[in-house]
Amino acid sequence: MTLDLAGVGIGPANLSLAALAHPVAGLRVAMFERRKEFRWHPGLLIEGATIQVPFLADLVTLADPTSPLSFLNYLRAHDRLFPFYFVEKFHMARTEYDDYCRWAGDRLDSCHFGVEITGIDWHESAFHLSTAEGEPVVARNVVLGVGTSPFVPEPLRALVSDPEAPVLHSADYLTERERLLAAPSVTVVGSGQSGAEVFLDLLRHRHRPDGLRWIARTVSFAPMEYSKLGLEQFTPDYTDFFHRLDESTRDGLLPSQWQLYKGIDSDTIAEIHEELYRRSIGGTWPEVVMTPGVEVVSASLDAGRVALGLRHRQQNSGAGWLADAVVCATGYTETPLDRLLGPLAGRLVTDERGRPVVERDHRLRLEGVAGSVYVQNAERHTHGVGAPDLGLAAWRAATILNSVCGREVYRLPSRTAFTRFGLNTEDE
Ligand SMILES: Cc1cc2nc3c(=O)[nH]c(=O)nc-3n(C[C@H](O)[C@H](O)[C@H](O)COP(=O)(O)OP(=O)(O)OC[C@H]3O[C@@H](n4cnc5c(N)ncnc54)[C@H](O)[C@@H]3O)c2cc1C
């Protein structure tokens, strides 16, 4: 059978698309995930951690609040609407988001787990997706939702992949947590949300009060932008504006917007401060080290410990210390698509830096192919900071669905922000 749409990966992005595609009569959709079941960043489901967007940013609501796969309907299915009503928490626990998505995935026949897609090629009139399990998938259109991969700075890269070295990425935090709680000293590197959550968890639960250090390249442990108008940069209106800018302007803009996605939630900052304050009662300073402005310039093994070479970026001074374990909370990068799209390489139109050109409806620009390959969360360079944001997931999935169907399956509003991004040349 030739599918109308085949999806690679089932994270929130393709799950949202599967949920919105579910009621579309006659549309043949199948999504494939290499994991055996839905899991959302399992190594970082730290107790107490919440998602950074309100629950309305579930899989469907911002495109279709009537969908049976909404978060509210998940609560109703578990008879938890009254407790939710009284708890008055707009930002659900990360464990709850994971459970909600698994519940939605279990209700969708289109979602297939335990299938890894290894390559995508075009033959005559359809895409052929090869699978690690053998049986290929044939589809007129494809959507890639393969997510992001852990990023580790160069000096620490070799040690993270060395099984003997006590160096890990925060994506594996919960697997190693017990060892980290017991280790005489731990250094956490990175001042994003993951770094702050790992530091807070270790601060609260480590078996000894000393030995915990937190360093980051950023000039401060900075809060994430969460002002009402700042958040309008996570709207389709802003995406439209960003997409119309030229490539070099977009590339220049993205690093300047780091606080929209690389900062720390101000509640987490407050919790860290409160924990430290509590420890200072009685007049002693907590025995932890927290220093921003510091980058790791070298790392090597020294009798089972990690020797870190450090540089302060503003002071231009160097130092070093030994750590019994290092957690790299150093973020994620978009998963490279070249392995999956290898067979299509000659047909793929790229920009000046060799990245795929992505149309506004999330379609890759391909030559000599009648079908479309869409991407979700691989288009920050063309669609801006909102590309990985859960708040835009339902809207993006509806956009892709409308494009695949060639008609307006979901009506999307023509305006989504109070801010008007860009000058209208017709304005006086
Ligand atoms: C810890 C963490 C917390 C976050 N919290 C928030 C938040 O609160 N709010 C927010 O807006 N954003 C958040 N984000 C950013 C973003 O929303 C998430 O990363 C989100 O999971 C992205 O969804 P996705 O579907 O694009 O990718 P993923 O969730 O990474 O899913 C991709 C899936 O594809 C599968 N896959 C990959 N390759 C293949 C293949 N070849 N064949 C089959 N399957 C494959 C993977 O196994 C994976 O399950 C967070 C990110 C992280 C890391």
Short mmCIF file of C-alpha atoms and ligand atoms in Angstrom, two decimals:
data_model
loop_
_atom_site.label_atom_id
_atom_site.label_comp_id
_atom_site.label_asym_id
_atom_site.label_seq_id
_atom_site.Cartn_x
_atom_site.Cartn_y
_atom_site.Cartn_z
CA MET A 1 0.00 0.00 0.00
CA THR A 2 1.26 3.48 -0.83
CA LEU A 3 0.76 5.86 2.08
CA ASP A 4 -0.18 9.51 1.66
CA LEU A 5 2.23 10.42 4.45
CA ALA A 6 4.95 8.47 6.27
CA GLY A 7 6.58 9.96 9.37
CA VAL A 8 10.07 9.24 10.68
CA GLY A 9 10.33 9.52 14.47
CA ILE A 10 7.54 9.86 17.03
CA GLY A 11 8.36 12.69 19.37
CA PRO A 12 5.80 15.40 20.18
CA ALA A 13 6.15 16.84 16.64
CA ASN A 14 5.07 13.82 14.62
CA LEU A 15 2.70 12.70 17.37
CA SER A 16 0.88 16.01 17.03
CA LEU A 17 0.69 15.47 13.27
CA ALA A 18 -0.63 11.91 13.75
CA ALA A 19 -3.24 13.20 16.24
CA LEU A 20 -4.46 15.93 13.89
CA ALA A 21 -4.42 13.56 10.88
CA HIS A 22 -6.50 10.95 12.74
CA PRO A 23 -9.95 12.38 11.91
CA VAL A 24 -9.11 13.17 8.25
CA ALA A 25 -11.18 10.69 6.24
CA GLY A 26 -9.34 8.68 3.60
CA LEU A 27 -5.85 9.98 4.49
CA ARG A 28 -3.40 7.09 4.84
CA VAL A 29 -0.78 8.06 7.43
CA ALA A 30 1.81 5.97 9.28
CA MET A 31 4.49 7.16 11.72
CA PHE A 32 7.55 5.09 12.67
CA GLU A 33 9.58 5.29 15.87
CA ARG A 34 12.70 3.26 16.63
CA ARG A 35 11.97 3.11 20.37
CA LYS A 36 9.67 0.35 21.62
CA GLU A 37 7.25 2.88 23.10
CA PHE A 38 6.81 6.67 23.34
CA ARG A 39 9.44 8.23 25.65
CA TRP A 40 10.02 11.97 26.02
CA HIS A 41 13.61 12.82 27.02
CA PRO A 42 13.58 10.03 29.67
CA GLY A 43 16.98 10.98 31.16
CA LEU A 44 15.63 14.37 32.22
CA LEU A 45 12.25 13.50 33.73
CA ILE A 46 13.55 14.89 37.01
CA GLU A 47 11.04 14.95 39.86
CA GLY A 48 9.47 18.40 40.09
CA ALA A 49 10.63 19.57 36.63
CA THR A 50 7.84 21.11 34.55
CA ILE A 51 7.49 21.92 30.88
CA GLN A 52 8.13 25.53 29.94
CA VAL A 53 4.88 26.10 28.07
CA PRO A 54 1.29 26.14 29.37
CA PHE A 55 -0.74 22.93 29.01
CA LEU A 56 -2.61 24.48 26.08
CA ALA A 57 0.53 23.71 24.08
CA ASP A 58 -0.49 20.05 24.04
CA LEU A 59 -0.49 17.99 20.84
CA VAL A 60 -3.66 19.46 19.35
CA THR A 61 -5.37 22.32 21.20
CA LEU A 62 -3.76 25.32 19.51
CA ALA A 63 -4.95 23.96 16.14
CA ASP A 64 -8.09 22.09 17.24
CA PRO A 65 -9.39 22.46 20.81
CA THR A 66 -12.19 19.98 19.99
CA SER A 67 -9.79 17.08 19.42
CA PRO A 68 -10.34 14.04 21.68
CA LEU A 69 -6.54 13.88 22.09
CA SER A 70 -6.27 17.12 24.07
CA PHE A 71 -4.59 17.27 27.47
CA LEU A 72 -7.93 18.08 29.07
CA ASN A 73 -9.45 14.96 27.57
CA TYR A 74 -6.49 12.94 28.87
CA LEU A 75 -7.31 14.29 32.33
CA ARG A 76 -10.96 13.42 31.86
CA ALA A 77 -10.05 9.87 30.76
CA HIS A 78 -8.18 9.47 34.06
CA ASP A 79 -10.90 11.18 36.15
CA ARG A 80 -8.42 13.89 37.13
CA LEU A 81 -10.25 17.02 35.93
CA PHE A 82 -11.23 18.19 39.41
CA PRO A 83 -7.74 17.76 40.90
CA PHE A 84 -6.32 19.66 37.90
CA TYR A 85 -8.89 22.42 38.34
CA PHE A 86 -7.84 22.93 41.96
CA VAL A 87 -4.10 22.54 41.48
CA GLU A 88 -4.20 25.62 39.19
CA LYS A 89 -0.92 24.77 37.50
CA PHE A 90 -0.63 25.86 33.89
CA HIS A 91 2.80 24.22 33.50
CA MET A 92 2.43 20.48 33.88
CA ALA A 93 5.16 18.21 35.27
CA ARG A 94 7.47 16.85 32.61
CA THR A 95 6.56 13.30 33.70
CA GLU A 96 2.89 14.16 33.11
CA TYR A 97 3.59 15.49 29.59
CA ASP A 98 5.44 12.22 28.85
CA ASP A 99 2.50 10.18 30.16
CA TYR A 100 -0.05 12.27 28.24
CA CYS A 101 1.87 11.79 24.96
CA ARG A 102 2.12 8.04 25.55
CA TRP A 103 -1.65 7.95 26.18
CA ALA A 104 -2.26 9.79 22.89
CA GLY A 105 0.15 7.52 20.98
CA ASP A 106 -1.62 4.43 22.32
CA ARG A 107 -4.86 5.71 20.79
CA LEU A 108 -3.43 6.20 17.30
CA ASP A 109 -3.29 3.20 14.94
CA SER A 110 -1.00 5.23 12.70
CA CYS A 111 1.83 5.13 15.27
CA HIS A 112 4.24 2.20 14.94
CA PHE A 113 6.97 1.65 17.52
CA GLY A 114 10.14 -0.44 17.25
CA VAL A 115 10.76 0.50 13.59
CA GLU A 116 13.89 2.42 12.57
CA ILE A 117 13.99 4.16 9.21
CA THR A 118 17.48 3.97 7.72
CA GLY A 119 17.19 5.82 4.39
CA ILE A 120 14.78 7.55 2.02
CA ASP A 121 14.87 7.37 -1.77
CA TRP A 122 12.51 8.31 -4.62
CA HIS A 123 11.51 5.68 -7.19
CA GLU A 124 9.22 6.65 -10.08
CA SER A 125 6.18 7.95 -8.21
CA ALA A 126 6.82 7.46 -4.49
CA PHE A 127 9.35 7.61 -1.69
CA HIS A 128 10.79 4.30 -0.50
CA LEU A 129 11.80 4.29 3.15
CA SER A 130 14.15 1.48 4.08
CA THR A 131 13.86 0.07 7.59
CA ALA A 132 16.36 -1.64 9.88
CA GLU A 133 13.76 -4.40 10.27
CA GLY A 134 13.65 -5.16 6.50
CA GLU A 135 10.18 -4.33 5.15
CA PRO A 136 10.32 -0.98 3.24
CA VAL A 137 7.61 1.68 3.53
CA VAL A 138 6.24 3.37 0.40
CA ALA A 139 4.70 6.84 0.62
CA ARG A 140 3.86 9.82 -1.57
CA ASN A 141 5.03 12.25 1.12
CA VAL A 142 7.36 12.00 4.09
CA VAL A 143 7.67 14.01 7.30
CA LEU A 144 10.88 13.93 9.32
CA GLY A 145 10.44 14.41 13.05
CA VAL A 146 13.75 12.99 14.23
CA GLY A 147 14.36 15.65 16.87
CA THR A 148 17.66 16.79 18.27
CA SER A 149 20.86 15.09 19.42
CA PRO A 150 22.94 15.87 22.52
CA PHE A 151 25.68 18.43 21.88
CA VAL A 152 29.02 18.19 23.71
CA PRO A 153 31.77 20.85 23.42
CA GLU A 154 34.90 19.64 21.66
CA PRO A 155 37.22 19.37 24.73
CA LEU A 156 34.78 16.96 26.45
CA ARG A 157 33.65 14.98 23.40
CA ALA A 158 36.16 12.12 23.61
CA LEU A 159 35.46 11.55 27.32
CA VAL A 160 31.67 11.43 26.88
CA SER A 161 32.06 8.59 24.42
CA ASP A 162 34.63 6.77 26.62
CA PRO A 163 32.73 4.23 28.79
CA GLU A 164 35.56 4.34 31.36
CA ALA A 165 35.29 8.12 31.88
CA PRO A 166 32.85 9.56 34.45
CA VAL A 167 31.60 12.17 31.95
CA LEU A 168 28.03 12.17 30.66
CA HIS A 169 25.56 14.34 28.81
CA SER A 170 22.60 15.55 30.85
CA ALA A 171 20.34 13.53 28.48
CA ASP A 172 21.54 10.49 30.52
CA TYR A 173 21.26 12.19 33.91
CA LEU A 174 18.67 9.95 35.57
CA THR A 175 20.53 6.76 34.60
CA GLU A 176 23.65 8.04 36.39
CA ARG A 177 21.93 9.98 39.19
CA GLU A 178 22.74 7.59 42.07
CA ARG A 179 26.44 7.60 41.16
CA LEU A 180 26.42 11.41 40.95
CA LEU A 181 24.71 11.77 44.32
CA ALA A 182 27.45 9.68 45.92
CA ALA A 183 30.49 11.05 44.03
CA PRO A 184 32.89 13.17 46.15
CA SER A 185 32.82 15.94 43.54
CA VAL A 186 30.66 16.73 40.51
CA THR A 187 31.01 19.56 37.99
CA VAL A 188 27.94 20.57 36.00
CA VAL A 189 28.79 22.41 32.76
CA GLY A 190 26.15 24.61 31.10
CA SER A 191 23.67 27.24 32.21
CA GLY A 192 20.55 26.31 30.29
CA GLN A 193 17.40 24.84 31.81
CA SER A 194 18.86 21.31 31.93
CA GLY A 195 22.01 22.53 33.70
CA ALA A 196 19.94 24.38 36.28
CA GLU A 197 17.65 21.39 36.89
CA VAL A 198 20.57 18.97 37.27
CA PHE A 199 22.38 21.39 39.61
CA LEU A 200 19.24 21.89 41.72
CA ASP A 201 18.56 18.17 41.97
CA LEU A 202 22.16 17.44 43.03
CA LEU A 203 22.10 20.38 45.43
CA ARG A 204 18.99 19.04 47.12
CA HIS A 205 19.86 15.36 47.23
CA ARG A 206 23.63 14.83 47.25
CA HIS A 207 24.90 12.81 50.19
CA ARG A 208 27.44 15.49 51.15
CA PRO A 209 27.21 19.30 51.14
CA ASP A 210 30.53 20.01 49.37
CA GLY A 211 32.04 19.09 46.02
CA LEU A 212 29.29 20.48 43.78
CA ARG A 213 30.36 22.97 41.12
CA TRP A 214 28.43 24.66 38.32
CA ILE A 215 30.15 26.53 35.50
CA ALA A 216 28.90 28.05 32.26
CA ARG A 217 30.21 30.07 29.33
CA THR A 218 27.41 32.64 29.53
CA VAL A 219 28.13 35.91 31.35
CA SER A 220 25.50 35.11 33.98
CA PHE A 221 23.03 32.44 35.05
CA ALA A 222 20.46 34.25 32.96
CA PRO A 223 16.68 33.88 33.00
CA MET A 224 14.73 32.70 30.00
CA GLU A 225 12.74 35.44 28.27
CA TYR A 226 9.16 34.95 29.45
CA SER A 227 7.57 38.36 29.05
CA LYS A 228 4.18 38.46 27.32
CA LEU A 229 5.43 40.43 24.32
CA GLY A 230 8.78 38.59 24.20
CA LEU A 231 6.84 35.33 23.89
CA GLU A 232 5.20 36.65 20.72
CA GLN A 233 8.41 35.58 19.00
CA PHE A 234 6.96 32.09 19.38
CA THR A 235 3.98 32.84 17.15
CA PRO A 236 3.31 31.96 13.51
CA ASP A 237 3.34 35.74 12.79
CA TYR A 238 6.97 35.93 13.89
CA THR A 239 7.80 32.76 11.93
CA ASP A 240 6.34 34.39 8.78
CA PHE A 241 8.48 37.49 9.35
CA PHE A 242 11.64 35.47 10.03
CA HIS A 243 11.13 33.21 7.03
CA ARG A 244 10.94 36.21 4.69
CA LEU A 245 14.31 37.62 5.86
CA ASP A 246 17.39 36.84 3.81
CA GLU A 247 19.69 34.02 4.87
CA SER A 248 22.52 36.10 6.32
CA THR A 249 20.11 38.31 8.32
CA ARG A 250 18.44 35.21 9.77
CA ASP A 251 21.82 33.73 10.67
CA GLY A 252 22.83 36.98 12.38
CA LEU A 253 19.57 37.23 14.31
CA LEU A 254 19.45 33.74 15.84
CA PRO A 255 22.45 34.02 18.21
CA SER A 256 21.12 37.36 19.51
CA GLN A 257 17.90 35.59 20.58
CA TRP A 258 19.65 33.02 22.82
CA GLN A 259 17.73 34.08 25.92
CA LEU A 260 14.49 32.97 24.29
CA TYR A 261 15.53 29.35 24.48
CA LYS A 262 18.86 29.00 26.31
CA GLY A 263 18.10 30.78 29.58
CA ILE A 264 16.76 29.33 32.83
CA ASP A 265 13.14 29.39 33.88
CA SER A 266 12.92 32.07 36.62
CA ASP A 267 11.08 29.65 38.97
CA THR A 268 14.05 27.26 38.78
CA ILE A 269 16.43 30.14 39.52
CA ALA A 270 14.29 31.06 42.53
CA GLU A 271 14.31 27.45 43.77
CA ILE A 272 18.12 27.29 43.52
CA HIS A 273 18.46 30.58 45.36
CA GLU A 274 16.02 29.47 48.06
CA GLU A 275 17.90 26.20 48.59
CA LEU A 276 21.19 28.10 48.94
CA TYR A 277 19.60 30.65 51.25
CA ARG A 278 18.28 27.87 53.47
CA ARG A 279 21.80 26.48 53.75
CA SER A 280 23.21 29.86 54.75
CA ILE A 281 21.04 30.05 57.87
CA GLY A 282 23.40 30.26 60.83
CA GLY A 283 25.93 32.34 58.93
CA THR A 284 27.80 29.81 56.79
CA TRP A 285 28.11 30.09 53.04
CA PRO A 286 27.00 26.94 51.17
CA GLU A 287 29.94 24.80 50.09
CA VAL A 288 29.14 24.91 46.38
CA VAL A 289 30.86 26.77 43.55
CA MET A 290 28.79 28.55 40.88
CA THR A 291 30.75 30.54 38.31
CA PRO A 292 29.47 31.90 34.99
CA GLY A 293 31.79 33.20 32.25
CA VAL A 294 33.88 30.02 32.36
CA GLU A 295 34.55 27.61 29.51
CA VAL A 296 36.18 24.19 29.53
CA VAL A 297 39.29 24.33 27.36
CA SER A 298 40.68 20.86 28.08
CA ALA A 299 39.62 17.63 29.76
CA SER A 300 41.55 14.44 30.40
CA LEU A 301 41.47 11.41 32.68
CA ASP A 302 43.74 11.47 35.73
CA ALA A 303 43.66 8.26 37.80
CA GLY A 304 39.93 7.80 37.19
CA ARG A 305 39.10 11.46 37.84
CA VAL A 306 38.58 14.20 35.27
CA ALA A 307 41.15 16.99 35.03
CA LEU A 308 39.36 20.07 33.69
CA GLY A 309 41.27 23.01 32.21
CA LEU A 310 39.20 26.19 32.50
CA ARG A 311 39.34 29.73 31.16
CA HIS A 312 37.39 32.75 32.38
CA ARG A 313 36.25 34.51 29.23
CA GLN A 314 36.11 38.05 30.62
CA GLN A 315 39.09 37.87 33.01
CA ASN A 316 41.07 35.93 30.43
CA SER A 317 42.45 33.89 33.33
CA GLY A 318 43.01 30.15 33.47
CA ALA A 319 42.55 27.57 36.21
CA GLY A 320 41.78 23.90 36.59
CA TRP A 321 40.42 21.32 38.97
CA LEU A 322 39.79 17.60 39.35
CA ALA A 323 36.23 16.28 39.30
CA ASP A 324 35.00 12.80 40.13
CA ALA A 325 32.21 13.25 37.59
CA VAL A 326 31.21 15.81 34.95
CA VAL A 327 27.70 16.42 33.62
CA CYS A 328 27.63 18.20 30.26
CA ALA A 329 24.35 20.11 30.24
CA THR A 330 25.51 21.65 27.00
CA GLY A 331 22.40 21.45 24.92
CA TYR A 332 21.28 19.78 21.72
CA THR A 333 21.71 20.24 17.98
CA GLU A 334 19.29 19.40 15.21
CA THR A 335 19.90 15.78 14.21
CA PRO A 336 21.75 15.85 10.86
CA LEU A 337 19.50 14.61 8.05
CA ASP A 338 22.26 13.62 5.63
CA ARG A 339 22.25 9.93 6.62
CA LEU A 340 18.49 9.58 6.09
CA LEU A 341 18.39 11.77 2.99
CA GLY A 342 21.65 10.45 1.50
CA PRO A 343 19.96 8.82 -1.50
CA LEU A 344 18.17 12.13 -2.25
CA ALA A 345 21.28 14.29 -1.87
CA GLY A 346 21.48 15.19 -5.58
CA ARG A 347 17.89 16.46 -5.55
CA LEU A 348 18.07 18.53 -2.38
CA VAL A 349 18.36 22.32 -2.82
CA THR A 350 20.67 23.82 -0.19
CA ASP A 351 21.52 27.35 0.94
CA GLU A 352 24.93 29.04 0.90
CA ARG A 353 26.00 27.12 4.02
CA GLY A 354 24.87 23.76 2.66
CA ARG A 355 21.68 23.55 4.76
CA PRO A 356 18.39 22.41 3.21
CA VAL A 357 16.14 25.20 1.91
CA VAL A 358 12.85 24.80 3.79
CA GLU A 359 9.65 26.37 2.42
CA ARG A 360 7.19 28.16 4.69
CA ASP A 361 4.98 25.05 4.85
CA HIS A 362 8.03 23.08 6.16
CA ARG A 363 8.65 21.31 2.81
CA LEU A 364 12.24 20.71 1.74
CA ARG A 365 12.98 22.17 -1.69
CA LEU A 366 13.62 19.07 -3.84
CA GLU A 367 14.21 18.87 -7.60
CA GLY A 368 12.75 16.21 -9.87
CA VAL A 369 10.46 14.69 -7.23
CA ALA A 370 6.67 14.86 -7.37
CA GLY A 371 6.18 14.15 -3.63
CA SER A 372 7.20 16.26 -0.64
CA VAL A 373 9.52 15.76 2.34
CA TYR A 374 8.50 17.93 5.31
CA VAL A 375 10.65 18.63 8.35
CA GLN A 376 9.68 19.34 11.93
CA ASN A 377 12.28 20.74 14.32
CA ALA A 378 15.06 20.82 11.72
CA GLU A 379 14.34 24.30 10.38
CA ARG A 380 15.62 26.82 12.92
CA HIS A 381 17.76 28.42 10.17
CA THR A 382 14.67 29.20 8.07
CA HIS A 383 11.81 29.36 10.61
CA GLY A 384 13.57 30.81 13.65
CA VAL A 385 13.63 30.18 17.38
CA GLY A 386 10.14 28.65 17.42
CA ALA A 387 11.22 25.54 15.47
CA PRO A 388 11.61 23.26 18.54
CA ASP A 389 8.95 25.00 20.65
CA LEU A 390 6.05 22.84 21.82
CA GLY A 391 3.73 25.86 21.61
CA LEU A 392 4.05 25.86 17.82
CA ALA A 393 3.83 22.08 17.35
CA ALA A 394 0.07 21.81 16.72
CA TRP A 395 0.05 24.83 14.41
CA ARG A 396 2.99 23.48 12.40
CA ALA A 397 1.43 20.00 12.19
CA ALA A 398 -1.82 21.56 10.92
CA THR A 399 0.16 23.58 8.33
CA ILE A 400 1.85 20.41 7.06
CA LEU A 401 -1.46 18.55 6.99
CA ASN A 402 -3.12 21.32 4.97
CA SER A 403 -0.19 21.19 2.54
CA VAL A 404 -0.29 17.38 2.19
CA CYS A 405 -4.06 17.43 1.62
CA GLY A 406 -3.91 20.43 -0.73
CA ARG A 407 -6.84 22.00 1.10
CA GLU A 408 -7.61 23.72 4.38
CA VAL A 409 -8.26 20.76 6.68
CA TYR A 410 -7.56 23.01 9.68
CA ARG A 411 -8.40 26.70 9.49
CA LEU A 412 -5.46 28.64 10.84
CA PRO A 413 -5.82 32.26 11.96
CA SER A 414 -4.31 34.96 9.76
CA ARG A 415 -3.03 36.88 12.82
CA THR A 416 -1.53 35.47 16.03
CA ALA A 417 0.40 38.32 17.72
CA PHE A 418 -0.31 41.85 18.93
CA THR A 419 3.18 42.85 17.75
CA ARG A 420 3.42 43.62 14.07
CA PHE A 421 6.73 42.16 12.94
CA GLY A 422 8.40 44.16 10.16
CA LEU A 423 7.42 47.40 8.49
CA ASN A 424 4.53 47.29 6.12
CA THR A 425 5.74 49.31 3.13
CA GLU A 426 2.20 50.58 2.60
CA ASP A 427 2.29 52.23 6.05
CA GLU A 428 2.90 55.98 6.24
C1 LIG B 1 14.79 17.93 28.33
C2 LIG B 1 14.07 18.80 27.34
C3 LIG B 1 12.96 19.51 27.75
C4 LIG B 1 12.27 20.32 26.84
N1 LIG B 1 11.21 21.02 27.30
C5 LIG B 1 10.55 21.83 26.47
C6 LIG B 1 9.46 22.62 26.94
O1 LIG B 1 9.12 22.58 28.12
N2 LIG B 1 8.82 23.43 26.06
C7 LIG B 1 9.20 23.50 24.76
O2 LIG B 1 8.59 24.25 24.00
N3 LIG B 1 10.23 22.76 24.28
C8 LIG B 1 10.92 21.94 25.10
N4 LIG B 1 11.97 21.20 24.62
C9 LIG B 1 12.34 21.32 23.19
C10 LIG B 1 11.46 20.41 22.28
O3 LIG B 1 10.12 20.70 22.44
C11 LIG B 1 11.67 18.95 22.55
O4 LIG B 1 13.01 18.61 22.26
C12 LIG B 1 10.75 18.00 21.77
O5 LIG B 1 10.94 16.69 22.25
C13 LIG B 1 10.98 18.03 20.28
O6 LIG B 1 10.12 17.10 19.69
P1 LIG B 1 10.47 16.31 18.37
O7 LIG B 1 9.29 15.47 18.05
O8 LIG B 1 10.93 17.27 17.34
O9 LIG B 1 11.76 15.42 18.71
P2 LIG B 1 12.04 14.29 19.79
O10 LIG B 1 11.18 14.44 20.97
O11 LIG B 1 13.52 14.28 19.98
O12 LIG B 1 11.62 12.95 19.07
C14 LIG B 1 12.30 12.44 17.95
C15 LIG B 1 12.06 10.94 17.90
O13 LIG B 1 12.53 10.43 16.65
C16 LIG B 1 13.08 9.14 16.86
N5 LIG B 1 13.94 8.84 15.72
C17 LIG B 1 15.05 9.52 15.35
N6 LIG B 1 15.55 8.98 14.22
C18 LIG B 1 14.74 7.95 13.88
C19 LIG B 1 14.74 7.02 12.80
N7 LIG B 1 15.69 7.04 11.86
N8 LIG B 1 13.75 6.09 12.73
C20 LIG B 1 12.78 6.06 13.69
N9 LIG B 1 12.75 6.92 14.75
C21 LIG B 1 13.71 7.85 14.83
C22 LIG B 1 13.80 9.29 18.20
O14 LIG B 1 13.98 8.03 18.82
C23 LIG B 1 12.83 10.18 18.98
O15 LIG B 1 11.92 9.44 19.75
C24 LIG B 1 12.70 20.40 25.49
C25 LIG B 1 13.83 19.70 25.09
C26 LIG B 1 14.51 18.91 26.00
C27 LIG B 1 15.76 18.20 25.55
#
